[in-house]
């Protein structure tokens, strides 16, 4: 329910998912996504776990605020780990390069 452009206070995992603190340690850096439940406010970037329940938003790659930090309004948000789309295209290229170097035909 955090508002503004500050750090996000994580309330814990929803059913069938795990809390950030069970996967990451304090100061670990990872890709994240935040989506307001109305769907109009969203952000994808790099964050850091400041403590077991606080996400620091350090770099924003894309967002509903012209790719800047979103000034989130009140209400619940979904926060999760993700891989940004631009990174996936790089992985595909790297995978094809690796496959070819190992002798696989990628036609």
Tab-separated table of C-alpha atoms in Angstrom:
chain	number	residue	atom	x	y	z
A	1	UNK	CA	0.000	0.000	0.000
A	2	UNK	CA	3.052	2.293	-0.202
A	3	UNK	CA	2.410	5.616	-1.954
A	4	UNK	CA	4.707	8.069	-3.735
A	5	UNK	CA	8.139	7.461	-5.244
A	6	UNK	CA	9.808	6.145	-2.090
A	7	UNK	CA	10.891	2.643	-1.138
A	8	UNK	CA	8.172	-0.017	-1.237
A	9	UNK	CA	7.170	-1.736	1.981
A	10	UNK	CA	6.499	-5.373	1.158
A	11	UNK	CA	3.568	-6.954	3.009
A	12	UNK	CA	4.496	-10.564	2.295
A	13	UNK	CA	3.754	-13.103	-0.370
A	14	UNK	CA	0.317	-13.928	-1.704
A	15	UNK	CA	-0.833	-17.543	-1.856
A	16	UNK	CA	1.320	-19.823	-4.061
A	17	UNK	CA	4.239	-17.356	-4.125
A	18	UNK	CA	7.187	-16.736	-1.793
A	19	UNK	CA	8.351	-13.594	-0.030
A	20	UNK	CA	11.325	-11.674	-1.422
A	21	UNK	CA	13.120	-12.268	1.895
A	22	UNK	CA	12.951	-16.051	1.390
A	23	UNK	CA	14.821	-15.781	-1.928
A	24	UNK	CA	17.011	-12.681	-1.570
A	25	UNK	CA	19.298	-11.468	1.165
A	26	UNK	CA	19.582	-7.878	2.367
A	27	UNK	CA	21.429	-5.777	-0.269
A	28	UNK	CA	20.741	-8.270	-3.080
A	29	UNK	CA	19.904	-6.559	-6.392
A	30	UNK	CA	17.254	-7.901	-8.807
A	31	UNK	CA	14.751	-6.956	-11.497
A	32	UNK	CA	11.294	-6.096	-10.209
A	33	UNK	CA	7.888	-5.042	-11.403
A	34	UNK	CA	5.230	-3.105	-9.503
A	35	UNK	CA	1.665	-2.980	-10.784
A	36	UNK	CA	-1.138	-1.053	-9.128
A	37	UNK	CA	-4.260	-3.191	-9.036
A	38	UNK	CA	-6.109	-0.710	-11.245
A	39	UNK	CA	-3.529	-1.482	-13.966
A	40	UNK	CA	-2.859	2.162	-14.787
A	41	UNK	CA	0.264	2.527	-12.626
A	42	UNK	CA	3.190	0.219	-13.307
A	43	UNK	CA	6.982	0.144	-13.200
A	44	UNK	CA	9.789	-2.252	-14.229
A	45	UNK	CA	13.309	-1.765	-12.978
A	46	UNK	CA	16.197	-2.807	-10.773
A	47	UNK	CA	15.769	-2.824	-7.043
A	48	UNK	CA	17.568	-3.754	-3.876
A	49	UNK	CA	16.273	-5.461	-0.754
A	50	UNK	CA	17.074	-2.934	1.992
A	51	UNK	CA	15.763	-5.160	4.777
A	52	UNK	CA	13.472	-8.182	4.870
A	53	UNK	CA	10.416	-6.122	3.907
A	54	UNK	CA	11.678	-3.058	2.001
A	55	UNK	CA	12.356	-2.740	-1.735
A	56	UNK	CA	14.501	0.195	-2.855
A	57	UNK	CA	13.711	1.213	-6.439
A	58	UNK	CA	17.137	2.100	-7.848
A	59	UNK	CA	16.753	2.070	-11.654
A	60	UNK	CA	13.555	2.333	-13.698
A	61	UNK	CA	13.625	0.829	-17.193
A	62	UNK	CA	10.004	1.351	-18.148
A	63	UNK	CA	6.963	2.756	-16.407
A	64	UNK	CA	3.576	4.359	-16.802
A	65	UNK	CA	5.296	7.637	-15.859
A	66	UNK	CA	7.375	8.151	-19.016
A	67	UNK	CA	9.915	5.579	-17.781
A	68	UNK	CA	10.565	7.433	-14.520
A	69	UNK	CA	9.709	6.474	-10.942
A	70	UNK	CA	5.960	6.191	-10.590
A	71	UNK	CA	4.293	8.345	-7.944
A	72	UNK	CA	2.033	5.516	-6.809
A	73	UNK	CA	-1.387	6.428	-5.467
A	74	UNK	CA	-3.030	4.688	-2.518
A	75	UNK	CA	-4.196	1.114	-2.839
A	76	UNK	CA	-2.643	-2.306	-3.103
A	77	UNK	CA	0.119	-3.072	-5.585
A	78	UNK	CA	1.510	-6.352	-6.831
A	79	UNK	CA	5.311	-6.517	-6.608
A	80	UNK	CA	7.234	-9.373	-8.191
A	81	UNK	CA	10.547	-10.408	-9.736
A	82	UNK	CA	10.668	-10.302	-13.505
A	83	UNK	CA	12.989	-10.163	-16.493
A	84	UNK	CA	12.616	-6.966	-18.569
A	85	UNK	CA	11.576	-7.584	-22.184
A	86	UNK	CA	14.674	-5.899	-23.655
A	87	UNK	CA	16.830	-8.334	-21.725
A	88	UNK	CA	14.973	-11.334	-23.164
A	89	UNK	CA	15.885	-10.293	-26.714
A	90	UNK	CA	19.528	-10.207	-25.662
A	91	UNK	CA	19.223	-13.681	-24.140
A	92	UNK	CA	17.783	-15.040	-27.366
A	93	UNK	CA	20.700	-13.599	-29.352
A	94	UNK	CA	23.207	-14.934	-26.824
A	95	UNK	CA	21.512	-18.357	-26.931
A	96	UNK	CA	21.688	-18.535	-30.727
A	97	UNK	CA	25.343	-17.482	-30.662
A	98	UNK	CA	26.150	-20.122	-28.038
A	99	UNK	CA	24.194	-22.818	-29.911
A	100	UNK	CA	26.010	-22.044	-33.169
A	101	UNK	CA	29.366	-22.100	-31.412
A	102	UNK	CA	28.500	-25.574	-30.117
A	103	UNK	CA	27.714	-26.744	-33.646
A	104	UNK	CA	23.905	-26.636	-33.594
A	105	UNK	CA	22.082	-25.505	-36.722
A	106	UNK	CA	19.763	-22.621	-35.734
A	107	UNK	CA	18.119	-22.144	-39.147
